[in-house]
Amino acid sequence: MGSIYRSEHMKLCQIFFQSESAYQCVAELGELGLAQFIDLNEEQNSYQRKFVNEVRRCDEMERKITYVEDEITKDEVPIPDYDDHIPAPQPKHMGEMEANLEKLEEELLQINKNTKVLKTNHIQLLEMKAVLEHVTQLMDHQSKREAAMSISEAARGEAGPIAVGMRQEFDKPVRDENELKFVTGVISRAKSLAFERFLWRLSRAKVFAKFVPIAEKTDVFSHNFEDKSVFILFFSGEQLRAKVKKICDGFQAKCYTVPENPAERTKLLANIKAQSHDMQAVIEKTLDYRAKCITTAAMNLRKWGIMVLKLKSIFHTLNMFSVDVTQKCLIAECWVPEADIGQVKNSLHMGTVHSGSTVPAILNEMETHKYPPTYFKLNKFTQGFQNIVDAYGIANYREVNPAPWTIISFPFLFAVMFGDAGHGIIMLLAASAFVIFEKKLISMKIKDEIFNTFFGGRYVVLLMGMFAIYTGFIYNDFYSKSVNIFGSSWVNPYKPELLVAMEKQGLDTDSELSLTMPPDTAFLHDYGPYPFGVDPVWNLAINRLNFLNPMKMKTSIILGIAQMAFGILLSLMNHLGNRSVVDILFVFIPQCLFLGCIFVYLCLQVIMKWIFFWVKPAYIFGQLYPGPNCAPSLLIGLINMFMVKTRSPGFADHVNNGGKEWVTVDGKNVTYTVFDQCYLQQWYPNQSLVEVILLLIAVFSVPVMLLVKPFYIRWRHSRGLPIELGHGPDDDHGEFNFGDVMVHQAIHTIEFVLGCVSHTASYLRLWALSLAHAQLSEVLWSMVLNIALSMGGWGGSVAITIIFYLIFSVLSICILILMEGLSAFLHAIRLHWVEFQSKFYGGTGIAFEPFSFVKIIRVYEGLDQ
């Protein structure tokens, strides 16, 4: 039985379809979504396949739907989602669908064409109306006289239009005003100045121009308003008219012929107004009809798109089948989960019934050496964690899946680095909102990629917030402050009189008052340690980092080595699944010995040091421990272990009489002489011998990992026995090459040995990021909120409100939750991908991608990649 622990058992199946039932059977399999079809026509291009014409027809319908959607988008008409189930249409209905879409497209094209022509004519009528309304003002006697004088002076080379415009008296002879020709039209107001200068220079001031701005909008059906002006150009001679019109065309100015007779202009103006009014009514009715077509199309657009999409996907799948020589049967091959073969057979039966065929589709299970795809049955909770694993690589077939363990270890390691209960609560509330309103958010079909990333991982963020609260209480860190829930076991051992005297002395010397808390007198042994997490008194201590940093650093090492050891243990599950005795005996066991003899031994020393060595003298493993100055140095001790240095047993030479120093142990006075560098001596009996044995075991396990498996494979090959070089889809089953096998094994051995060292150091990021988060949180508290809390009066209240809600909240969310949270998230991913999964996970499998309408539609709607 398959589970998330291992991928489902897959079967390669061969299905025989009758031609008349193949379409409906594939449609039913698309609704089921449990069959991944194999392309049996890879040697053929897309134009040589059986259903290429049907696919082309679907492409054409998709193009028409896209055109209609673009038109709907232009009119800003909302396209409602179609949530009801839409069955795949029958092939016989393709003609009707094509006809409807063809009719709609032609109708919209014709409407757009007619509307464009009508709008252009309407603009011309409005511009002509503006010209007729302003031309009388432009053609009055004063304007003609100015134009005649300007042109006469230009002919004599005396002046231009600017000088004439400023002249008040006209005492020089001018041309006859009746000889002047003119051109009227409309130009964009932004081009009028350049237009006038160009005419003046090209004609050598022999063209006189006047402009009047148009106050009304000439394009009443456009949202873009362009300022325009009516112009009139006076000149002399018909030869200059052609040049003037060319210049007008160059500046995209529209010229309109206007009668010189005022009566004719008045009559033409009335006619133009009537035409523009009638044309505006026609355009409005045309736009109303277009809006009705667009609205009706928008209501059905998603339905049409899904129907065409299903049609196309079915024919595309049918093109992957081979056709028998009689052309009456289609043959398909597909991967199906073994547990779901019954559902596939039921879907084939339903497809045969719905198609009306009397011959059922036949499914045969095939024996094959092809590499199967990897498929896990997931739900909305496990999907997010599986995505984290799949981002590194798809699991090999039937390989142990890291996802079940990642569900707990990933948010936990994240929280070890994040470690703030206050920020964890905010993260938990945000994720809870996603979970509570998930149905509503899913129905909204939001296409924003960043939102979908957070929403898809809502359960991951939820657990991250929960574990952040947990580790925040372990660290006793709530917005960089400690919370005294159970009561501290530390008390002030100093008398009030002494404290007053010490404070007065500090004021006199202008120095801070610093108190030492000796464990003998300040710690209440009867109460024991703080019940849960770090004692809150450490938040007040000056040396709190000296206490917290070693604790977090050593905890990080223990967690890291524990996770790596668990990864090696999971590799045993892979070896057992593959029935590989050689991997169990000569890879798994040597790996356990190498890791255990060095790194697990180091973790045991850390735990033993926490348990036995503290500030009081005692007998530990039968040896006198004088005090904390002789607490063993584990780092230097590990170095001495590799260098095989000889060390004396015990920390001091203690006798009943004599000795330089004495301590009280178990009620007895003991004299002793401390050894030089007592923290480097053996702290349990026969430590040097034990470490030499452990070191030898670790060293000899390396050549066992390196040599035994390759020579075993070579021995099986020489005997003609079957060999399996790997378990991935890219295994080379060709000619055996001992050199390749040896190099492959050497790479894995070196990677493991060096990885044990580098990966252990890599887990120190758990401590480093926890320290960084705590320090940033403390800086934010002291530099922002503490300033507001220290203020008094009404001003202080206002400052607290403004600073807390605006500055402190924004900085906390942006820096400590988003930025620091993202940093811890990425580091947690790295620890799982490299340090954890490298011990057992191949990640070179093939993803199971079944033919599924649900997946195809989500991609079509932009909800999936």
CSV table of N, CA and C in Angstrom, one decimal, residues 170-273:
chain,number,residue,atom,x,y,z
A,170,PHE,N,-1.2,101.4,-41.3
A,170,PHE,CA,-0.9,100.8,-42.6
A,170,PHE,C,-0.8,101.9,-43.6
A,171,ASP,N,0.4,102.5,-43.7
A,171,ASP,CA,0.6,103.6,-44.5
A,171,ASP,C,1.4,103.3,-45.8
A,172,LYS,N,1.7,102.0,-46.0
A,172,LYS,CA,2.4,101.6,-47.2
A,172,LYS,C,1.4,100.9,-48.1
A,173,PRO,N,1.7,100.9,-49.4
A,173,PRO,CA,0.8,100.3,-50.4
A,173,PRO,C,0.9,98.8,-50.2
A,174,VAL,N,-0.3,98.1,-50.3
A,174,VAL,CA,-0.4,96.6,-50.1
A,174,VAL,C,-1.0,96.0,-51.3
A,175,ARG,N,-1.0,94.6,-51.3
A,175,ARG,CA,-1.7,93.9,-52.4
A,175,ARG,C,-3.2,94.1,-52.2
A,176,ASP,N,-3.9,93.8,-53.3
A,176,ASP,CA,-5.3,93.8,-53.2
A,176,ASP,C,-5.8,92.7,-52.4
A,177,GLU,N,-6.7,92.9,-51.4
A,177,GLU,CA,-7.1,91.8,-50.5
A,177,GLU,C,-7.9,90.8,-51.3
A,178,ASN,N,-8.5,91.2,-52.4
A,178,ASN,CA,-9.3,90.2,-53.2
A,178,ASN,C,-8.5,89.2,-53.9
A,179,GLU,N,-7.2,89.5,-54.1
A,179,GLU,CA,-6.3,88.6,-54.8
A,179,GLU,C,-5.7,87.5,-53.9
A,180,LEU,N,-5.9,87.6,-52.5
A,180,LEU,CA,-5.4,86.6,-51.6
A,180,LEU,C,-6.2,85.3,-51.7
A,181,LYS,N,-5.4,84.2,-51.6
A,181,LYS,CA,-6.0,82.9,-51.6
A,181,LYS,C,-5.9,82.4,-50.1
A,182,PHE,N,-6.7,81.4,-49.7
A,182,PHE,CA,-6.6,80.9,-48.3
A,182,PHE,C,-6.9,79.4,-48.3
A,183,VAL,N,-6.4,78.8,-47.2
A,183,VAL,CA,-6.7,77.4,-46.9
A,183,VAL,C,-7.0,77.3,-45.4
A,184,THR,N,-8.1,76.6,-45.1
A,184,THR,CA,-8.5,76.5,-43.7
A,184,THR,C,-8.5,75.0,-43.3
A,185,GLY,N,-8.3,74.8,-42.0
A,185,GLY,CA,-8.3,73.4,-41.5
A,185,GLY,C,-8.1,73.4,-40.0
A,186,VAL,N,-7.7,72.2,-39.5
A,186,VAL,CA,-7.6,71.9,-38.1
A,186,VAL,C,-6.3,71.2,-37.8
A,187,ILE,N,-5.5,71.7,-36.8
A,187,ILE,CA,-4.3,71.1,-36.5
A,187,ILE,C,-4.2,70.9,-34.9
A,188,SER,N,-3.3,70.0,-34.5
A,188,SER,CA,-3.1,69.8,-33.1
A,188,SER,C,-2.4,71.1,-32.5
A,189,ARG,N,-2.9,71.5,-31.3
A,189,ARG,CA,-2.4,72.8,-30.8
A,189,ARG,C,-1.0,72.7,-30.4
A,190,ALA,N,-0.5,71.5,-30.1
A,190,ALA,CA,0.9,71.3,-29.8
A,190,ALA,C,1.8,71.5,-31.0
A,191,LYS,N,1.3,71.3,-32.2
A,191,LYS,CA,2.1,71.5,-33.4
A,191,LYS,C,1.9,72.8,-34.1
A,192,SER,N,1.1,73.7,-33.6
A,192,SER,CA,0.7,74.9,-34.3
A,192,SER,C,1.9,75.9,-34.4
A,193,LEU,N,2.7,76.0,-33.3
A,193,LEU,CA,3.8,76.9,-33.4
A,193,LEU,C,4.9,76.5,-34.4
A,194,ALA,N,5.2,75.2,-34.3
A,194,ALA,CA,6.2,74.7,-35.3
A,194,ALA,C,5.7,74.7,-36.7
A,195,PHE,N,4.3,74.5,-36.9
A,195,PHE,CA,3.7,74.6,-38.2
A,195,PHE,C,3.8,76.0,-38.7
A,196,GLU,N,3.6,77.0,-37.9
A,196,GLU,CA,3.6,78.4,-38.4
A,196,GLU,C,5.0,78.8,-38.8
A,197,ARG,N,6.0,78.4,-37.9
A,197,ARG,CA,7.4,78.7,-38.2
A,197,ARG,C,7.9,78.1,-39.5
A,198,PHE,N,7.5,76.8,-39.7
A,198,PHE,CA,7.9,76.1,-40.9
A,198,PHE,C,7.3,76.8,-42.2
A,199,LEU,N,6.0,77.1,-42.1
A,199,LEU,CA,5.4,77.8,-43.3
A,199,LEU,C,6.1,79.2,-43.5
A,200,TRP,N,6.4,79.9,-42.5
A,200,TRP,CA,7.0,81.2,-42.6
A,200,TRP,C,8.4,81.2,-43.3
A,201,ARG,N,9.2,80.1,-42.8
A,201,ARG,CA,10.5,80.0,-43.4
A,201,ARG,C,10.5,79.5,-44.8
A,202,LEU,N,9.7,78.4,-45.0
A,202,LEU,CA,9.7,77.8,-46.4
A,202,LEU,C,9.2,78.8,-47.4
A,203,SER,N,8.1,79.6,-47.0
A,203,SER,CA,7.5,80.5,-48.0
A,203,SER,C,8.2,81.9,-48.0
A,204,ARG,N,9.2,82.0,-47.1
A,204,ARG,CA,9.9,83.3,-47.0
A,204,ARG,C,8.9,84.4,-46.6
A,205,ALA,N,8.1,84.1,-45.6
A,205,ALA,CA,7.1,85.0,-45.0
A,205,ALA,C,6.0,85.3,-46.0
A,206,LYS,N,5.8,84.6,-47.1
A,206,LYS,CA,4.7,84.9,-48.0
A,206,LYS,C,3.4,84.1,-47.7
A,207,VAL,N,3.4,83.4,-46.6
A,207,VAL,CA,2.2,82.8,-46.1
A,207,VAL,C,1.8,83.4,-44.7
A,208,PHE,N,0.6,83.9,-44.5
A,208,PHE,CA,0.2,84.5,-43.3
A,208,PHE,C,-0.8,83.5,-42.6
A,209,ALA,N,-0.5,83.2,-41.3
A,209,ALA,CA,-1.2,82.2,-40.6
A,209,ALA,C,-1.9,82.8,-39.4
A,210,LYS,N,-3.1,82.4,-39.1
A,210,LYS,CA,-3.8,82.7,-37.9
A,210,LYS,C,-4.5,81.5,-37.3
A,211,PHE,N,-4.5,81.4,-35.9
A,211,PHE,CA,-5.1,80.2,-35.2
A,211,PHE,C,-6.1,80.7,-34.2
A,212,VAL,N,-7.1,79.8,-34.0
A,212,VAL,CA,-8.1,80.0,-33.0
A,212,VAL,C,-8.3,78.7,-32.3
A,213,PRO,N,-8.1,78.6,-31.0
A,213,PRO,CA,-8.3,77.3,-30.3
A,213,PRO,C,-9.7,76.8,-30.3
A,214,ILE,N,-9.9,75.5,-30.4
A,214,ILE,CA,-11.2,74.9,-30.4
A,214,ILE,C,-11.5,74.5,-28.9
A,215,ALA,N,-12.6,75.1,-28.4
A,215,ALA,CA,-12.9,74.8,-27.0
A,215,ALA,C,-13.6,73.5,-26.8
A,216,GLU,N,-14.4,73.0,-27.8
A,216,GLU,CA,-15.1,71.8,-27.6
A,216,GLU,C,-14.3,70.6,-28.0
A,217,LYS,N,-14.7,69.4,-27.5
A,217,LYS,CA,-14.0,68.2,-27.8
A,217,LYS,C,-14.4,67.7,-29.2
A,218,THR,N,-13.5,67.4,-30.1
A,218,THR,CA,-13.9,66.9,-31.4
A,218,THR,C,-14.1,65.4,-31.5
A,219,ASP,N,-13.5,64.7,-30.5
A,219,ASP,CA,-13.7,63.2,-30.5
A,219,ASP,C,-14.4,62.9,-29.3
A,220,VAL,N,-15.8,62.9,-29.3
A,220,VAL,CA,-16.6,62.7,-28.1
A,220,VAL,C,-16.6,61.3,-27.7
A,221,PHE,N,-16.2,60.3,-28.5
A,221,PHE,CA,-16.2,58.9,-28.1
A,221,PHE,C,-14.9,58.4,-27.6
A,222,SER,N,-13.9,59.3,-27.5
A,222,SER,CA,-12.6,58.9,-27.0
A,222,SER,C,-12.3,59.4,-25.6
A,223,HIS,N,-11.6,58.6,-24.9
A,223,HIS,CA,-11.2,59.0,-23.5
A,223,HIS,C,-10.0,60.0,-23.5
A,224,ASN,N,-9.3,60.0,-24.6
A,224,ASN,CA,-8.1,60.9,-24.8
A,224,ASN,C,-8.5,62.2,-25.4
A,225,PHE,N,-8.3,63.3,-24.7
A,225,PHE,CA,-8.7,64.6,-25.2
A,225,PHE,C,-7.4,65.3,-25.8
A,226,GLU,N,-7.5,65.7,-27.1
A,226,GLU,CA,-6.4,66.4,-27.7
A,226,GLU,C,-6.8,67.8,-28.1
A,227,ASP,N,-6.0,68.7,-27.6
A,227,ASP,CA,-6.3,70.1,-27.9
A,227,ASP,C,-6.0,70.4,-29.3
A,228,LYS,N,-7.0,71.1,-30.0
A,228,LYS,CA,-6.8,71.4,-31.4
A,228,LYS,C,-7.1,72.9,-31.7
A,229,SER,N,-6.7,73.4,-32.8
A,229,SER,CA,-6.9,74.7,-33.2
A,229,SER,C,-7.3,74.8,-34.7
A,230,VAL,N,-8.2,75.8,-34.9
A,230,VAL,CA,-8.6,76.1,-36.3
A,230,VAL,C,-7.6,77.1,-36.9
A,231,PHE,N,-7.1,76.8,-38.1
A,231,PHE,CA,-6.1,77.7,-38.7
A,231,PHE,C,-6.7,78.2,-40.1
A,232,ILE,N,-6.2,79.4,-40.5
A,232,ILE,CA,-6.4,79.9,-41.8
A,232,ILE,C,-5.1,80.4,-42.4
A,233,LEU,N,-4.7,80.0,-43.6
A,233,LEU,CA,-3.5,80.4,-44.2
A,233,LEU,C,-3.8,81.3,-45.4
A,234,PHE,N,-3.3,82.5,-45.4
A,234,PHE,CA,-3.4,83.4,-46.6
A,234,PHE,C,-2.2,83.4,-47.4
A,235,PHE,N,-2.3,83.4,-48.7
A,235,PHE,CA,-1.2,83.5,-49.6
A,235,PHE,C,-1.6,84.0,-50.9
A,236,SER,N,-0.7,84.2,-51.8
A,236,SER,CA,-0.9,84.8,-53.1
A,236,SER,C,-0.4,83.9,-54.2
A,237,GLY,N,-1.3,83.5,-55.1
A,237,GLY,CA,-0.9,82.6,-56.2
A,237,GLY,C,-1.3,81.1,-55.9
A,238,GLU,N,-1.7,80.5,-57.0
A,238,GLU,CA,-2.1,79.1,-56.9
A,238,GLU,C,-0.9,78.1,-56.8
A,239,GLN,N,0.3,78.6,-57.2
A,239,GLN,CA,1.4,77.7,-57.1
A,239,GLN,C,1.8,77.4,-55.6
A,240,LEU,N,1.6,78.5,-54.8
A,240,LEU,CA,1.9,78.3,-53.4
A,240,LEU,C,0.9,77.4,-52.7
A,241,ARG,N,-0.3,77.3,-53.3
A,241,ARG,CA,-1.3,76.4,-52.6
A,241,ARG,C,-0.9,75.0,-52.5
A,242,ALA,N,-0.3,74.5,-53.5
A,242,ALA,CA,0.2,73.1,-53.5
A,242,ALA,C,1.3,72.8,-52.4
A,243,LYS,N,2.2,73.8,-52.3
A,243,LYS,CA,3.2,73.7,-51.3
A,243,LYS,C,2.6,73.7,-49.9
A,244,VAL,N,1.6,74.6,-49.7
A,244,VAL,CA,0.9,74.7,-48.4
A,244,VAL,C,0.2,73.4,-48.0
A,245,LYS,N,-0.4,72.8,-49.0
A,245,LYS,CA,-1.2,71.6,-48.7
A,245,LYS,C,-0.2,70.4,-48.3
A,246,LYS,N,1.0,70.4,-49.0
A,246,LYS,CA,2.0,69.4,-48.7
A,246,LYS,C,2.5,69.6,-47.2
A,247,ILE,N,2.7,70.8,-46.9
A,247,ILE,CA,3.1,71.1,-45.5
A,247,ILE,C,2.1,70.7,-44.5
A,248,CYS,N,0.8,70.9,-44.8
A,248,CYS,CA,-0.3,70.5,-44.0
A,248,CYS,C,-0.3,69.0,-43.8
A,249,ASP,N,-0.1,68.3,-44.9
A,249,ASP,CA,-0.1,66.8,-44.8
A,249,ASP,C,1.1,66.4,-43.9
A,250,GLY,N,2.2,67.1,-44.0
A,250,GLY,CA,3.4,66.7,-43.2
A,250,GLY,C,3.2,66.9,-41.8
A,251,PHE,N,2.4,67.9,-41.4
A,251,PHE,CA,2.1,68.1,-40.0
A,251,PHE,C,0.8,67.5,-39.5
A,252,GLN,N,0.2,66.6,-40.4
A,252,GLN,CA,-1.0,65.9,-40.1
A,252,GLN,C,-2.1,66.9,-39.8
A,253,ALA,N,-2.1,68.0,-40.5
A,253,ALA,CA,-3.2,69.0,-40.4
A,253,ALA,C,-4.3,68.7,-41.4
A,254,LYS,N,-5.5,68.7,-41.0
A,254,LYS,CA,-6.6,68.4,-41.9
A,254,LYS,C,-7.2,69.7,-42.5
A,255,CYS,N,-7.2,69.7,-43.9
A,255,CYS,CA,-7.7,70.9,-44.6
A,255,CYS,C,-9.2,70.7,-45.0
A,256,TYR,N,-9.9,71.8,-44.8
A,256,TYR,CA,-11.4,71.7,-45.2
A,256,TYR,C,-11.7,72.9,-46.1
A,257,THR,N,-12.4,72.6,-47.1
A,257,THR,CA,-12.8,73.7,-48.1
A,257,THR,C,-14.0,74.4,-47.5
A,258,VAL,N,-13.9,75.8,-47.5
A,258,VAL,CA,-15.0,76.6,-46.9
A,258,VAL,C,-15.4,77.6,-48.0
A,259,PRO,N,-16.7,77.8,-48.2
A,259,PRO,CA,-17.2,78.8,-49.1
A,259,PRO,C,-16.8,80.2,-48.6
A,260,GLU,N,-16.6,81.1,-49.6
A,260,GLU,CA,-16.2,82.5,-49.3
A,260,GLU,C,-17.5,83.3,-48.9
A,261,ASN,N,-18.6,82.8,-49.5
A,261,ASN,CA,-19.9,83.5,-49.2
A,261,ASN,C,-20.4,83.2,-47.8
A,262,PRO,N,-20.6,84.2,-47.0
A,262,PRO,CA,-21.1,84.0,-45.6
A,262,PRO,C,-22.4,83.3,-45.6
A,263,ALA,N,-23.3,83.5,-46.5
A,263,ALA,CA,-24.6,82.9,-46.5
A,263,ALA,C,-24.5,81.4,-46.8
A,264,GLU,N,-23.6,81.1,-47.7
A,264,GLU,CA,-23.4,79.7,-48.0
A,264,GLU,C,-22.7,79.0,-46.8
A,265,ARG,N,-21.8,79.7,-46.1
A,265,ARG,CA,-21.2,79.1,-44.9
A,265,ARG,C,-22.3,78.8,-43.8
A,266,THR,N,-23.2,79.7,-43.7
A,266,THR,CA,-24.2,79.6,-42.6
A,266,THR,C,-25.1,78.4,-43.0
A,267,LYS,N,-25.5,78.2,-44.3
A,267,LYS,CA,-26.3,77.1,-44.7
A,267,LYS,C,-25.5,75.8,-44.5
A,268,LEU,N,-24.2,75.8,-44.9
A,268,LEU,CA,-23.4,74.6,-44.7
A,268,LEU,C,-23.2,74.2,-43.3
A,269,LEU,N,-23.1,75.2,-42.4
A,269,LEU,CA,-22.9,74.9,-41.0
A,269,LEU,C,-24.2,74.2,-40.4
A,270,ALA,N,-25.3,74.7,-40.8
A,270,ALA,CA,-26.6,74.1,-40.3
A,270,ALA,C,-26.7,72.6,-40.8
A,271,ASN,N,-26.3,72.4,-42.0
A,271,ASN,CA,-26.3,71.1,-42.5
A,271,ASN,C,-25.3,70.1,-41.8
A,272,ILE,N,-24.1,70.7,-41.5
A,272,ILE,CA,-23.1,69.9,-40.8
A,272,ILE,C,-23.6,69.5,-39.4
A,273,LYS,N,-24.2,70.5,-38.7
A,273,LYS,CA,-24.7,70.2,-37.4
A,273,LYS,C,-25.7,69.1,-37.4
